[in-house]
Amino acid sequence: MRIAVNTRFLLSDYLEGYGYFIHETFKRITAAHPEHEFIFIFDRPFDKRFAFSPNVKPVVAGPPARHPLLWKFWYDIKLPAVLRRYKADVFVSCDGFCSLTTKVPQCLVVHDLAFLHYPSFIRKSHLSFYKRNIPKFFKKANSLATVSEFSKKDIVAVYKIDTYKIDVVYSAAKEIFCPASDDAKAATKSKYTGGKEYFVYAGAIHPRKNLMNLLKAFSVFKKRMQSNMKLVLAGRLAWKYESFAESLKSYKYRDDVILTGYMPEDELVKIIGSAYGLGYPSLLEGFGVPVLEAMQCNVPVITSAGTSMQEIAGDAALYAKPNDHTDIADKMMLLYKDEKLRNELIGKGRLLVKNYTWDKTAALLWQSILKAVQ
């Protein structure tokens, strides 16, 4: 069987979200199925490291698809030509988009419906494309995979998709995320926070991540606890970050907030692994990988109630109402004051992460791919 894969998010300069998912699942799928050929379709020059196995054939089909007009051109004109040329039996796309013009069966991975629930956080041109085309993509795809029951229920409720068509494949944290030694923690704190303890947020600096409420919560925490604790925001500056950066200029505790920018993975592991706790108050996530990354590093987690994170993390995290900064602050103070609770959360997290592995995700995604061609 020839399996074509949309690999345009495998970018050597930064790998996050969709890129991580594609990297971890298809590194395993290609190795586990040497009897099949995999056509990796890039929309720009690629890093040769992404041709994981001898049964991977990388293909470049430009131009880079970076905005709605080029998305339409790439998926409906360029992509079908590649699928015909290589006689693909199935096409897998992990970014929620598929081709509306090909006859090749398609397996579509959908992470969340954030564009519907928080439309103001998306460029208008992108939002228009999503609203017009996502329903068509879901109808066209032969199988859908998503990363949580939370997202599956959301898709079914909004688009009335048959539940049989949707497979929950979950996600996971990479093995590189592991507990830091005392020496490594001391070195990381010395490098980023002058040796002080810190809460960490890991992810893009983007409105949907709810960082303004995290800042407000940190203000309450600092005022009430009189602590020298720092807040490290580890992630690239994404869309609409300017207003957040501007707010920081007049923020009372701005000297206690560290923005690292995009971090190489090995450095991110050190930053998360050396933290006192993770604050991840995102308004909506399909899964919330940083929650598991922290738990895998023996770092306790505060995250959002009423989202997929509650499904994924169970009783191994503290939950706050994401729109209530005082509730987030209360959880930060609780974690700070109650060492017994903190240790209990670390222990529960250590056990919970064993339920989520990329091997399991890859195996479940493979079954969804097979469903598409049945």
mmCIF file of C-alpha atoms in Angstrom:
data_model
loop_
_atom_site.group_PDB
_atom_site.id
_atom_site.type_symbol
_atom_site.label_atom_id
_atom_site.label_comp_id
_atom_site.label_asym_id
_atom_site.label_seq_id
_atom_site.Cartn_x
_atom_site.Cartn_y
_atom_site.Cartn_z
ATOM 1 C CA MET A 1 0.000 0.000 0.000
ATOM 2 C CA ARG A 2 1.182 3.540 -0.759
ATOM 3 C CA ILE A 3 0.336 5.958 2.009
ATOM 4 C CA ALA A 4 0.691 9.658 1.213
ATOM 5 C CA VAL A 5 1.169 11.945 4.220
ATOM 6 C CA ASN A 6 0.829 15.720 4.504
ATOM 7 C CA THR A 7 4.158 16.635 6.109
ATOM 8 C CA ARG A 8 4.187 20.384 5.501
ATOM 9 C CA PHE A 9 4.384 20.999 9.281
ATOM 10 C CA LEU A 10 7.653 19.102 9.623
ATOM 11 C CA LEU A 11 9.769 22.246 9.823
ATOM 12 C CA SER A 12 13.389 22.104 10.919
ATOM 13 C CA ASP A 13 13.432 25.648 12.367
ATOM 14 C CA TYR A 14 10.608 24.945 14.770
ATOM 15 C CA LEU A 15 8.499 21.907 15.464
ATOM 16 C CA GLU A 16 5.333 22.272 17.525
ATOM 17 C CA GLY A 17 1.704 21.170 17.569
ATOM 18 C CA TYR A 18 0.890 19.442 14.286
ATOM 19 C CA GLY A 19 4.581 18.991 13.531
ATOM 20 C CA TYR A 20 5.250 17.142 16.786
ATOM 21 C CA PHE A 21 2.221 14.918 16.184
ATOM 22 C CA ILE A 22 3.314 14.006 12.648
ATOM 23 C CA HIS A 23 6.919 13.487 13.715
ATOM 24 C CA GLU A 24 6.172 11.170 16.621
ATOM 25 C CA THR A 25 3.410 9.104 15.005
ATOM 26 C CA PHE A 26 4.934 8.567 11.566
ATOM 27 C CA LYS A 27 8.415 7.886 12.916
ATOM 28 C CA ARG A 28 6.766 4.875 14.539
ATOM 29 C CA ILE A 29 4.258 3.965 11.825
ATOM 30 C CA THR A 30 6.865 3.891 9.054
ATOM 31 C CA ALA A 31 9.165 1.717 11.171
ATOM 32 C CA ALA A 32 6.352 -0.642 12.180
ATOM 33 C CA HIS A 33 5.143 -1.162 8.599
ATOM 34 C CA PRO A 34 8.168 -1.668 6.316
ATOM 35 C CA GLU A 35 5.910 -3.540 3.887
ATOM 36 C CA HIS A 36 4.217 -0.263 2.920
ATOM 37 C CA GLU A 37 5.586 2.776 1.090
ATOM 38 C CA PHE A 38 5.086 6.253 2.553
ATOM 39 C CA ILE A 39 5.051 9.371 0.373
ATOM 40 C CA PHE A 40 5.871 12.388 2.544
ATOM 41 C CA ILE A 41 4.562 15.528 0.813
ATOM 42 C CA PHE A 42 6.278 18.789 1.771
ATOM 43 C CA ASP A 43 5.343 22.254 0.502
ATOM 44 C CA ARG A 44 8.927 23.598 0.773
ATOM 45 C CA PRO A 45 12.500 22.244 0.990
ATOM 46 C CA PHE A 46 12.725 19.760 3.843
ATOM 47 C CA ASP A 47 15.207 18.534 6.414
ATOM 48 C CA LYS A 48 16.474 15.092 5.341
ATOM 49 C CA ARG A 49 16.166 13.898 8.942
ATOM 50 C CA PHE A 50 12.397 13.760 8.403
ATOM 51 C CA ALA A 51 12.769 10.868 5.946
ATOM 52 C CA PHE A 52 12.682 8.521 8.932
ATOM 53 C CA SER A 53 12.888 5.136 7.236
ATOM 54 C CA PRO A 54 13.985 3.476 3.959
ATOM 55 C CA ASN A 55 10.300 3.133 3.008
ATOM 56 C CA VAL A 56 9.780 6.927 3.061
ATOM 57 C CA LYS A 57 9.890 8.852 -0.212
ATOM 58 C CA PRO A 58 9.948 12.628 0.350
ATOM 59 C CA VAL A 59 8.345 14.827 -2.323
ATOM 60 C CA VAL A 60 8.284 18.631 -2.546
ATOM 61 C CA ALA A 61 5.127 20.168 -4.008
ATOM 62 C CA GLY A 62 5.362 23.959 -3.764
ATOM 63 C CA PRO A 63 4.588 26.724 -3.345
ATOM 64 C CA PRO A 64 4.574 26.934 0.475
ATOM 65 C CA ALA A 65 0.918 26.975 1.569
ATOM 66 C CA ARG A 66 0.896 29.859 4.038
ATOM 67 C CA HIS A 67 -2.488 31.532 3.590
ATOM 68 C CA PRO A 68 -6.038 30.587 2.479
ATOM 69 C CA LEU A 69 -5.586 31.143 -1.273
ATOM 70 C CA LEU A 70 -2.488 28.975 -1.302
ATOM 71 C CA TRP A 71 -4.158 26.401 0.941
ATOM 72 C CA LYS A 72 -6.906 26.028 -1.628
ATOM 73 C CA PHE A 73 -4.391 25.794 -4.482
ATOM 74 C CA TRP A 74 -2.140 23.331 -2.643
ATOM 75 C CA TYR A 75 -4.805 20.932 -1.395
ATOM 76 C CA ASP A 76 -7.120 20.962 -4.425
ATOM 77 C CA ILE A 77 -4.670 21.322 -7.340
ATOM 78 C CA LYS A 78 -1.071 20.504 -6.386
ATOM 79 C CA LEU A 79 -1.826 17.686 -3.948
ATOM 80 C CA PRO A 80 -4.166 15.620 -6.207
ATOM 81 C CA ALA A 81 -1.492 15.696 -8.940
ATOM 82 C CA VAL A 82 1.051 14.223 -6.507
ATOM 83 C CA LEU A 83 -1.414 11.574 -5.343
ATOM 84 C CA ARG A 84 -2.038 10.546 -8.973
ATOM 85 C CA ARG A 85 1.659 10.553 -9.876
ATOM 86 C CA TYR A 86 2.576 8.216 -7.022
ATOM 87 C CA LYS A 87 -0.621 6.155 -7.211
ATOM 88 C CA ALA A 88 -1.421 6.714 -3.532
ATOM 89 C CA ASP A 89 -3.919 4.351 -1.909
ATOM 90 C CA VAL A 90 -4.710 6.730 0.968
ATOM 91 C CA PHE A 91 -3.865 10.284 2.030
ATOM 92 C CA VAL A 92 -3.320 11.240 5.690
ATOM 93 C CA SER A 93 -3.535 14.878 6.789
ATOM 94 C CA CYS A 94 -2.860 15.822 10.419
ATOM 95 C CA ASP A 95 -3.702 19.538 10.196
ATOM 96 C CA GLY A 96 -7.491 19.304 9.852
ATOM 97 C CA PHE A 97 -7.436 20.034 6.089
ATOM 98 C CA CYS A 98 -7.973 17.625 3.225
ATOM 99 C CA SER A 99 -8.379 17.758 -0.557
ATOM 100 C CA LEU A 100 -11.876 18.320 -1.909
ATOM 101 C CA THR A 101 -10.933 17.286 -5.450
ATOM 102 C CA THR A 102 -9.114 13.951 -5.147
ATOM 103 C CA LYS A 103 -10.788 10.550 -5.270
ATOM 104 C CA VAL A 104 -8.104 9.000 -3.068
ATOM 105 C CA PRO A 105 -9.478 7.920 0.357
ATOM 106 C CA GLN A 106 -8.453 10.324 3.131
ATOM 107 C CA CYS A 107 -7.809 10.050 6.869
ATOM 108 C CA LEU A 108 -8.079 13.451 8.540
ATOM 109 C CA VAL A 109 -6.701 14.299 11.998
ATOM 110 C CA VAL A 110 -8.602 17.080 13.800
ATOM 111 C CA HIS A 111 -7.199 18.413 17.066
ATOM 112 C CA ASP A 112 -9.935 20.855 18.140
ATOM 113 C CA LEU A 113 -12.596 23.330 16.987
ATOM 114 C CA ALA A 114 -11.016 26.378 18.605
ATOM 115 C CA PHE A 115 -11.817 28.543 15.581
ATOM 116 C CA LEU A 116 -15.536 28.167 16.298
ATOM 117 C CA HIS A 117 -15.405 28.716 20.032
ATOM 118 C CA TYR A 118 -12.896 31.583 19.986
ATOM 119 C CA PRO A 119 -13.207 33.207 16.546
ATOM 120 C CA SER A 120 -11.706 36.518 17.699
ATOM 121 C CA PHE A 121 -8.373 34.767 18.229
ATOM 122 C CA ILE A 122 -8.013 33.880 14.545
ATOM 123 C CA ARG A 123 -7.230 36.029 11.511
ATOM 124 C CA LYS A 124 -10.431 36.928 9.676
ATOM 125 C CA SER A 125 -9.188 35.466 6.404
ATOM 126 C CA HIS A 126 -8.359 32.176 8.132
ATOM 127 C CA LEU A 127 -11.652 32.116 10.014
ATOM 128 C CA SER A 128 -13.608 32.565 6.794
ATOM 129 C CA PHE A 129 -11.703 29.695 5.178
ATOM 130 C CA TYR A 130 -12.297 27.424 8.203
ATOM 131 C CA LYS A 131 -16.012 28.122 8.446
ATOM 132 C CA ARG A 132 -16.530 27.580 4.740
ATOM 133 C CA ASN A 133 -14.357 24.505 4.299
ATOM 134 C CA ILE A 134 -14.100 22.530 7.556
ATOM 135 C CA PRO A 135 -17.631 21.058 7.159
ATOM 136 C CA LYS A 136 -16.698 19.997 3.621
ATOM 137 C CA PHE A 137 -13.449 18.437 4.840
ATOM 138 C CA PHE A 138 -15.259 16.423 7.506
ATOM 139 C CA LYS A 139 -17.791 15.162 4.969
ATOM 140 C CA LYS A 140 -15.126 14.337 2.384
ATOM 141 C CA ALA A 141 -12.793 12.428 4.732
ATOM 142 C CA ASN A 142 -13.283 8.668 4.931
ATOM 143 C CA SER A 143 -12.161 8.593 8.553
ATOM 144 C CA LEU A 144 -11.517 11.230 11.215
ATOM 145 C CA ALA A 145 -9.092 10.943 14.109
ATOM 146 C CA THR A 146 -8.997 13.287 17.067
ATOM 147 C CA VAL A 147 -7.012 13.511 20.295
ATOM 148 C CA SER A 148 -9.639 13.335 23.053
ATOM 149 C CA GLU A 149 -13.213 12.332 23.784
ATOM 150 C CA PHE A 150 -13.740 16.029 24.519
ATOM 151 C CA SER A 151 -12.912 16.945 20.911
ATOM 152 C CA LYS A 152 -14.861 13.999 19.509
ATOM 153 C CA LYS A 153 -18.014 15.073 21.344
ATOM 154 C CA ASP A 154 -17.475 18.646 20.164
ATOM 155 C CA ILE A 155 -17.178 17.563 16.514
ATOM 156 C CA VAL A 156 -20.255 15.351 16.758
ATOM 157 C CA ALA A 157 -22.313 18.080 18.464
ATOM 158 C CA VAL A 158 -21.377 20.825 15.989
ATOM 159 C CA TYR A 159 -21.238 18.938 12.685
ATOM 160 C CA LYS A 160 -23.515 15.941 13.371
ATOM 161 C CA ILE A 161 -20.827 13.503 12.230
ATOM 162 C CA ASP A 162 -21.499 9.784 12.723
ATOM 163 C CA THR A 163 -19.554 8.744 15.820
ATOM 164 C CA TYR A 164 -18.321 5.607 14.013
ATOM 165 C CA LYS A 165 -16.363 7.800 11.609
ATOM 166 C CA ILE A 166 -14.325 9.404 14.438
ATOM 167 C CA ASP A 167 -11.500 7.627 16.248
ATOM 168 C CA VAL A 168 -9.901 8.952 19.437
ATOM 169 C CA VAL A 169 -6.142 8.431 19.156
ATOM 170 C CA TYR A 170 -4.975 10.711 22.009
ATOM 171 C CA SER A 171 -1.528 12.291 22.107
ATOM 172 C CA ALA A 172 1.490 12.013 24.400
ATOM 173 C CA ALA A 173 4.633 13.638 25.746
ATOM 174 C CA LYS A 174 7.976 12.807 24.178
ATOM 175 C CA GLU A 175 10.352 10.583 26.141
ATOM 176 C CA ILE A 176 12.930 13.370 26.329
ATOM 177 C CA PHE A 177 10.758 15.043 29.009
ATOM 178 C CA CYS A 178 12.005 13.547 32.272
ATOM 179 C CA PRO A 179 12.814 14.669 35.838
ATOM 180 C CA ALA A 180 15.778 17.018 36.238
ATOM 181 C CA SER A 181 18.562 16.362 38.732
ATOM 182 C CA ASP A 182 19.126 18.800 41.577
ATOM 183 C CA ASP A 183 22.259 20.095 39.865
ATOM 184 C CA ALA A 184 20.400 20.606 36.570
ATOM 185 C CA LYS A 185 17.616 22.456 38.365
ATOM 186 C CA ALA A 186 20.092 24.748 40.089
ATOM 187 C CA ALA A 187 21.846 25.495 36.787
ATOM 188 C CA THR A 188 18.574 26.249 34.989
ATOM 189 C CA LYS A 189 17.332 28.534 37.765
ATOM 190 C CA SER A 190 20.654 30.335 37.794
ATOM 191 C CA LYS A 191 20.437 30.863 34.033
ATOM 192 C CA TYR A 192 16.848 32.097 33.814
ATOM 193 C CA THR A 193 15.627 33.335 37.207
ATOM 194 C CA GLY A 194 18.697 34.304 39.210
ATOM 195 C CA GLY A 195 18.382 31.108 41.216
ATOM 196 C CA LYS A 196 14.755 31.731 42.245
ATOM 197 C CA GLU A 197 11.898 29.185 42.104
ATOM 198 C CA TYR A 198 9.398 29.732 39.301
ATOM 199 C CA PHE A 199 6.102 28.750 37.775
ATOM 200 C CA VAL A 200 6.368 27.932 34.086
ATOM 201 C CA TYR A 201 4.004 28.197 31.147
ATOM 202 C CA ALA A 202 5.000 26.265 28.006
ATOM 203 C CA GLY A 203 3.446 27.047 24.639
ATOM 204 C CA ALA A 204 2.901 29.817 22.129
ATOM 205 C CA ILE A 205 2.241 33.368 23.312
ATOM 206 C CA HIS A 206 -1.242 33.554 21.839
ATOM 207 C CA PRO A 207 -4.602 34.966 23.059
ATOM 208 C CA ARG A 208 -6.215 31.518 23.303
ATOM 209 C CA LYS A 209 -3.598 30.489 25.834
ATOM 210 C CA ASN A 210 -5.152 32.948 28.321
ATOM 211 C CA LEU A 211 -1.882 34.454 29.478
ATOM 212 C CA MET A 212 -3.403 37.771 30.560
ATOM 213 C CA ASN A 213 -5.367 35.922 33.231
ATOM 214 C CA LEU A 214 -2.205 34.039 34.180
ATOM 215 C CA LEU A 215 -0.432 37.391 34.672
ATOM 216 C CA LYS A 216 -3.311 38.714 36.767
ATOM 217 C CA ALA A 217 -3.247 35.528 38.837
ATOM 218 C CA PHE A 218 0.508 35.862 39.317
ATOM 219 C CA SER A 219 -0.028 39.429 40.570
ATOM 220 C CA VAL A 220 -2.482 38.218 43.200
ATOM 221 C CA PHE A 221 -0.109 35.405 44.158
ATOM 222 C CA LYS A 222 2.858 37.774 44.526
ATOM 223 C CA LYS A 223 0.890 40.315 46.550
ATOM 224 C CA ARG A 224 -0.561 37.793 48.969
ATOM 225 C CA MET A 225 2.417 35.444 49.352
ATOM 226 C CA GLN A 226 5.159 38.099 49.365
ATOM 227 C CA SER A 227 7.201 35.510 47.485
ATOM 228 C CA ASN A 228 10.273 35.949 45.272
ATOM 229 C CA MET A 229 8.793 33.380 42.879
ATOM 230 C CA LYS A 230 9.234 34.091 39.157
ATOM 231 C CA LEU A 231 7.024 33.296 36.154
ATOM 232 C CA VAL A 232 8.722 31.890 33.044
ATOM 233 C CA LEU A 233 6.794 31.969 29.759
ATOM 234 C CA ALA A 234 8.520 29.506 27.448
ATOM 235 C CA GLY A 235 7.285 29.731 23.878
ATOM 236 C CA ARG A 236 7.400 31.625 20.618
ATOM 237 C CA LEU A 237 5.607 34.905 20.079
ATOM 238 C CA ALA A 238 2.556 33.963 17.993
ATOM 239 C CA TRP A 239 -0.282 35.922 16.381
ATOM 240 C CA LYS A 240 -1.475 39.029 18.289
ATOM 241 C CA TYR A 241 1.347 38.786 20.809
ATOM 242 C CA GLU A 242 1.946 42.543 20.508
ATOM 243 C CA SER A 243 -0.852 43.523 22.907
ATOM 244 C CA PHE A 244 0.470 41.030 25.447
ATOM 245 C CA ALA A 245 4.010 42.376 25.117
ATOM 246 C CA GLU A 246 2.686 45.923 25.475
ATOM 247 C CA SER A 247 0.789 44.981 28.639
ATOM 248 C CA LEU A 248 3.977 43.600 30.147
ATOM 249 C CA LYS A 249 5.635 47.017 29.941
ATOM 250 C CA SER A 250 3.316 48.426 32.594
ATOM 251 C CA TYR A 251 2.938 45.181 34.566
ATOM 252 C CA LYS A 252 3.813 45.682 38.220
ATOM 253 C CA TYR A 253 5.831 42.468 38.458
ATOM 254 C CA ARG A 254 7.381 42.675 34.979
ATOM 255 C CA ASP A 255 10.852 42.079 36.454
ATOM 256 C CA ASP A 256 9.621 38.714 37.727
ATOM 257 C CA VAL A 257 8.317 37.559 34.321
ATOM 258 C CA ILE A 258 10.775 35.981 31.888
ATOM 259 C CA LEU A 259 9.889 35.503 28.202
ATOM 260 C CA THR A 260 12.253 32.979 26.658
ATOM 261 C CA GLY A 261 10.966 32.977 23.075
ATOM 262 C CA TYR A 262 10.965 29.738 21.092
ATOM 263 C CA MET A 263 13.119 27.145 22.853
ATOM 264 C CA PRO A 264 15.038 24.182 21.406
ATOM 265 C CA GLU A 265 13.515 21.014 22.772
ATOM 266 C CA ASP A 266 16.440 20.038 24.987
ATOM 267 C CA GLU A 267 16.357 23.475 26.628
ATOM 268 C CA LEU A 268 12.568 23.356 27.075
ATOM 269 C CA VAL A 269 12.978 20.055 28.925
ATOM 270 C CA LYS A 270 15.332 21.763 31.383
ATOM 271 C CA ILE A 271 12.994 24.743 31.869
ATOM 272 C CA ILE A 272 9.912 22.603 32.515
ATOM 273 C CA GLY A 273 11.799 20.041 34.595
ATOM 274 C CA SER A 274 13.236 22.700 36.922
ATOM 275 C CA ALA A 275 9.938 24.510 37.573
ATOM 276 C CA TYR A 276 8.053 24.620 40.856
ATOM 277 C CA GLY A 277 4.805 24.087 38.945
ATOM 278 C CA LEU A 278 3.225 24.446 35.505
ATOM 279 C CA GLY A 279 0.505 27.043 34.923
ATOM 280 C CA TYR A 280 -1.454 26.125 31.799
ATOM 281 C CA PRO A 281 -4.776 28.034 31.830
ATOM 282 C CA SER A 282 -5.555 27.656 28.097
ATOM 283 C CA LEU A 283 -9.160 28.414 27.167
ATOM 284 C CA LEU A 284 -9.462 25.408 24.867
ATOM 285 C CA GLU A 285 -7.193 22.557 23.810
ATOM 286 C CA GLY A 286 -7.862 19.320 21.997
ATOM 287 C CA PHE A 287 -5.431 17.575 24.331
ATOM 288 C CA GLY A 288 -2.904 19.819 26.124
ATOM 289 C CA VAL A 289 0.474 18.112 25.672
ATOM 290 C CA PRO A 290 2.405 20.494 28.017
ATOM 291 C CA VAL A 291 0.328 19.120 30.914
ATOM 292 C CA LEU A 292 1.759 15.639 30.325
ATOM 293 C CA GLU A 293 5.247 17.004 29.613
ATOM 294 C CA ALA A 294 5.272 18.609 33.061
ATOM 295 C CA MET A 295 3.947 15.505 34.795
ATOM 296 C CA GLN A 296 6.594 13.410 33.061
ATOM 297 C CA CYS A 297 9.166 15.816 34.552
ATOM 298 C CA ASN A 298 7.702 15.399 38.079
ATOM 299 C CA VAL A 299 6.312 18.946 37.969
ATOM 300 C CA PRO A 300 2.799 19.542 39.389
ATOM 301 C CA VAL A 301 0.177 21.115 37.137
ATOM 302 C CA ILE A 302 -2.468 23.830 37.383
ATOM 303 C CA THR A 303 -4.696 23.858 34.329
ATOM 304 C CA SER A 304 -8.194 24.731 33.119
ATOM 305 C CA ALA A 305 -11.436 23.184 34.317
ATOM 306 C CA GLY A 306 -14.106 22.232 31.801
ATOM 307 C CA THR A 307 -11.731 21.401 28.940
ATOM 308 C CA SER A 308 -9.999 18.348 27.478
ATOM 309 C CA MET A 309 -7.237 18.742 30.073
ATOM 310 C CA GLN A 310 -9.623 17.613 32.789
ATOM 311 C CA GLU A 311 -10.344 14.446 30.803
ATOM 312 C CA ILE A 312 -6.658 13.794 30.154
ATOM 313 C CA ALA A 313 -5.176 14.620 33.575
ATOM 314 C CA GLY A 314 -7.915 13.260 35.849
ATOM 315 C CA ASP A 315 -7.124 13.743 39.545
ATOM 316 C CA ALA A 316 -3.429 14.370 38.883
ATOM 317 C CA ALA A 317 -3.793 18.152 38.420
ATOM 318 C CA LEU A 318 -5.338 21.200 40.066
ATOM 319 C CA TYR A 319 -8.102 22.848 38.028
ATOM 320 C CA ALA A 320 -9.078 26.506 37.901
ATOM 321 C CA LYS A 321 -11.792 28.378 36.033
ATOM 322 C CA PRO A 322 -9.810 29.818 33.106
ATOM 323 C CA ASN A 323 -11.760 33.088 33.017
ATOM 324 C CA ASP A 324 -11.367 33.694 36.760
ATOM 325 C CA HIS A 325 -7.851 34.904 37.548
ATOM 326 C CA THR A 326 -8.520 34.809 41.297
ATOM 327 C CA ASP A 327 -9.308 31.090 41.020
ATOM 328 C CA ILE A 328 -6.041 30.532 39.152
ATOM 329 C CA ALA A 329 -4.246 32.521 41.875
ATOM 330 C CA ASP A 330 -5.919 30.447 44.588
ATOM 331 C CA LYS A 331 -4.566 27.266 42.985
ATOM 332 C CA MET A 332 -1.083 28.765 42.716
ATOM 333 C CA MET A 333 -1.199 29.684 46.409
ATOM 334 C CA LEU A 334 -2.526 26.252 47.347
ATOM 335 C CA LEU A 335 0.339 24.566 45.497
ATOM 336 C CA TYR A 336 2.822 26.958 47.101
ATOM 337 C CA LYS A 337 1.569 26.473 50.672
ATOM 338 C CA ASP A 338 0.753 22.755 50.697
ATOM 339 C CA GLU A 339 3.902 20.699 50.127
ATOM 340 C CA LYS A 340 2.051 17.461 50.856
ATOM 341 C CA LEU A 341 -0.501 18.202 48.123
ATOM 342 C CA ARG A 342 2.299 19.141 45.735
ATOM 343 C CA ASN A 343 4.036 15.806 46.315
ATOM 344 C CA GLU A 344 0.757 13.919 45.922
ATOM 345 C CA LEU A 345 0.149 15.584 42.559
ATOM 346 C CA ILE A 346 3.672 14.725 41.426
ATOM 347 C CA GLY A 347 3.099 11.071 42.356
ATOM 348 C CA LYS A 348 -0.279 10.890 40.624
ATOM 349 C CA GLY A 349 1.128 12.583 37.548
ATOM 350 C CA ARG A 350 4.015 10.117 37.377
ATOM 351 C CA LEU A 351 1.508 7.250 37.218
ATOM 352 C CA LEU A 352 -0.949 8.962 34.888
ATOM 353 C CA VAL A 353 1.517 9.716 32.086
ATOM 354 C CA LYS A 354 2.085 5.988 31.619
ATOM 355 C CA ASN A 355 -1.399 5.858 30.060
ATOM 356 C CA TYR A 356 -0.286 8.060 27.167
ATOM 357 C CA THR A 357 2.505 6.968 24.844
ATOM 358 C CA TRP A 358 3.356 7.785 21.247
ATOM 359 C CA ASP A 359 3.470 4.045 20.551
ATOM 360 C CA LYS A 360 -0.190 3.824 21.530
ATOM 361 C CA THR A 361 -1.091 6.949 19.537
ATOM 362 C CA ALA A 362 0.678 5.626 16.433
ATOM 363 C CA ALA A 363 -1.093 2.264 16.695
ATOM 364 C CA LEU A 364 -4.513 3.908 17.053
ATOM 365 C CA LEU A 365 -3.830 6.290 14.152
ATOM 366 C CA TRP A 366 -2.789 3.331 11.986
ATOM 367 C CA GLN A 367 -6.180 1.715 12.614
ATOM 368 C CA SER A 368 -7.910 4.941 11.575
ATOM 369 C CA ILE A 369 -5.830 5.004 8.368
ATOM 370 C CA LEU A 370 -6.876 1.436 7.602
ATOM 371 C CA LYS A 371 -10.507 2.374 8.228
ATOM 372 C CA ALA A 372 -10.227 5.039 5.518
ATOM 373 C CA VAL A 373 -9.366 2.464 2.856
ATOM 374 C CA GLN A 374 -11.844 -0.232 3.873
#
